[in-house]
XYZ file of C-alpha atoms in Angstrom:
111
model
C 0.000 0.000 0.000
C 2.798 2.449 0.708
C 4.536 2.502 -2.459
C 1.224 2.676 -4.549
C -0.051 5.417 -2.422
C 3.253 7.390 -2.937
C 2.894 6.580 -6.492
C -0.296 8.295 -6.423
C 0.880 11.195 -4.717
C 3.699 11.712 -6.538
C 3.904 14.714 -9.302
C 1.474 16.693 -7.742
C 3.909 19.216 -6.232
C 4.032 17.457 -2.739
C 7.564 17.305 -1.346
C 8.351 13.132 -0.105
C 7.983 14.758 3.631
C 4.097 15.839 2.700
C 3.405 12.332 0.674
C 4.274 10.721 4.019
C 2.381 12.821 6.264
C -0.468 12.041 3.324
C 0.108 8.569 3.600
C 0.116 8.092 6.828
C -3.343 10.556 7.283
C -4.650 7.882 4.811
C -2.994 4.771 6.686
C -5.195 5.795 9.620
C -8.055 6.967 8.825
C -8.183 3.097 6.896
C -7.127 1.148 9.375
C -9.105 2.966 11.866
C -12.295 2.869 9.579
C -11.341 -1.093 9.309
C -11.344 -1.260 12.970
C -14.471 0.387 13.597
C -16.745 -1.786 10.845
C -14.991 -4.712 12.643
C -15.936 -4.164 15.953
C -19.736 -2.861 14.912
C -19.839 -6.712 13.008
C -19.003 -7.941 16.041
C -21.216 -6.356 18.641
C -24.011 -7.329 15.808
C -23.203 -10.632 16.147
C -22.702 -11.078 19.682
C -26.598 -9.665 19.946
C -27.824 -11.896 17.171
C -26.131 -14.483 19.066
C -28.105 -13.734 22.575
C -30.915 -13.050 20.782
C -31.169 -9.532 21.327
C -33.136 -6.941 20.012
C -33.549 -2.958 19.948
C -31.155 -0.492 19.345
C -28.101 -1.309 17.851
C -26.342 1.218 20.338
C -24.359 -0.735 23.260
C -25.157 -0.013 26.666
C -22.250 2.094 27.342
C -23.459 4.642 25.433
C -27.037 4.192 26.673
C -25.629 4.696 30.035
C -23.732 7.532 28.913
C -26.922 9.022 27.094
C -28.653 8.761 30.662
C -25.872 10.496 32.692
C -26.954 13.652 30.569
C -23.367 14.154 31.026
C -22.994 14.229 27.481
C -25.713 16.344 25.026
C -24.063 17.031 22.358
C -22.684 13.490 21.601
C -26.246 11.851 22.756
C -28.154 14.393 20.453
C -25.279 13.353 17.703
C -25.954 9.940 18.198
C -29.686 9.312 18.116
C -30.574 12.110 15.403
C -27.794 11.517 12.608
C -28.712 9.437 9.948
C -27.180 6.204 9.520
C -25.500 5.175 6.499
C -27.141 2.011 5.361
C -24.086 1.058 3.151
C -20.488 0.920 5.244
C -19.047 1.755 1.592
C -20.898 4.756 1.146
C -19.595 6.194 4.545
C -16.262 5.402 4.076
C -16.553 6.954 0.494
C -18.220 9.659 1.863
C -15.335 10.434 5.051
C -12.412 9.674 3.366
C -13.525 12.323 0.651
C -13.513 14.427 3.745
C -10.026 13.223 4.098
C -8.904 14.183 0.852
C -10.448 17.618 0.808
C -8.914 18.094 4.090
C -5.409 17.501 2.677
C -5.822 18.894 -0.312
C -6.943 22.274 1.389
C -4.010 21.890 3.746
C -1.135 21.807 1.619
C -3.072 24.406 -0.699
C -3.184 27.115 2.465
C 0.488 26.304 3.048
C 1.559 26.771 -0.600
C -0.440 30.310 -0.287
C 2.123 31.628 2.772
């Protein structure tokens, strides 16, 4: 993945010091999406599997919800719409991603 992603990179003006920092923004925000879908398969499983019902929240956060210790992220959490394909939201982010580099580098290339 590395040297494809450099090869990607490469010839857009980015000096190898910004293609790594790109990379590795990328690298994460992958492996961290990955990681995420993982663990929601799981818990989804692990609740088919003891025949459970409801909301697919865990109880953590229903607990946390409760505490009212936390609006903004309980308001966040019950009203956003939920993407009903994982590709579409990873599509969707990591062209947040991308903008968010691109706009990066483009403010620093303006100093």
């Amino acid at each position: 993945m590395t040297e494809s992603t450099l090869a990607l990179l490469d010839g857009h003006g980015l000096d190898t010091g910004d293609m790594l920092d790109a990379w590795r923004t990328l690298l994460a925000f992958v492996q961290g999406h990955a990681f995420a879908e993982a663990r929601r398969h799981e818990a989804r499983q692990r609740r088919a599997d003891e025949g459970e019902t409801g909301a697919p929240g865990p109880a953590f956060l229903d607990k946390a919800a409760e505490s009212g210790e936390y609006p903004l992220s309980t308001r966040a959490l019950r009203e956003a719409p939920r993407p009903t394909d994982p590709r579409d939201a990873f599509d969707r982010r990591l062209g947040h991603v991308l903008d968010g580099l691109a706009q990066a580098f483009f403010e620093r290339d303006r100093r």
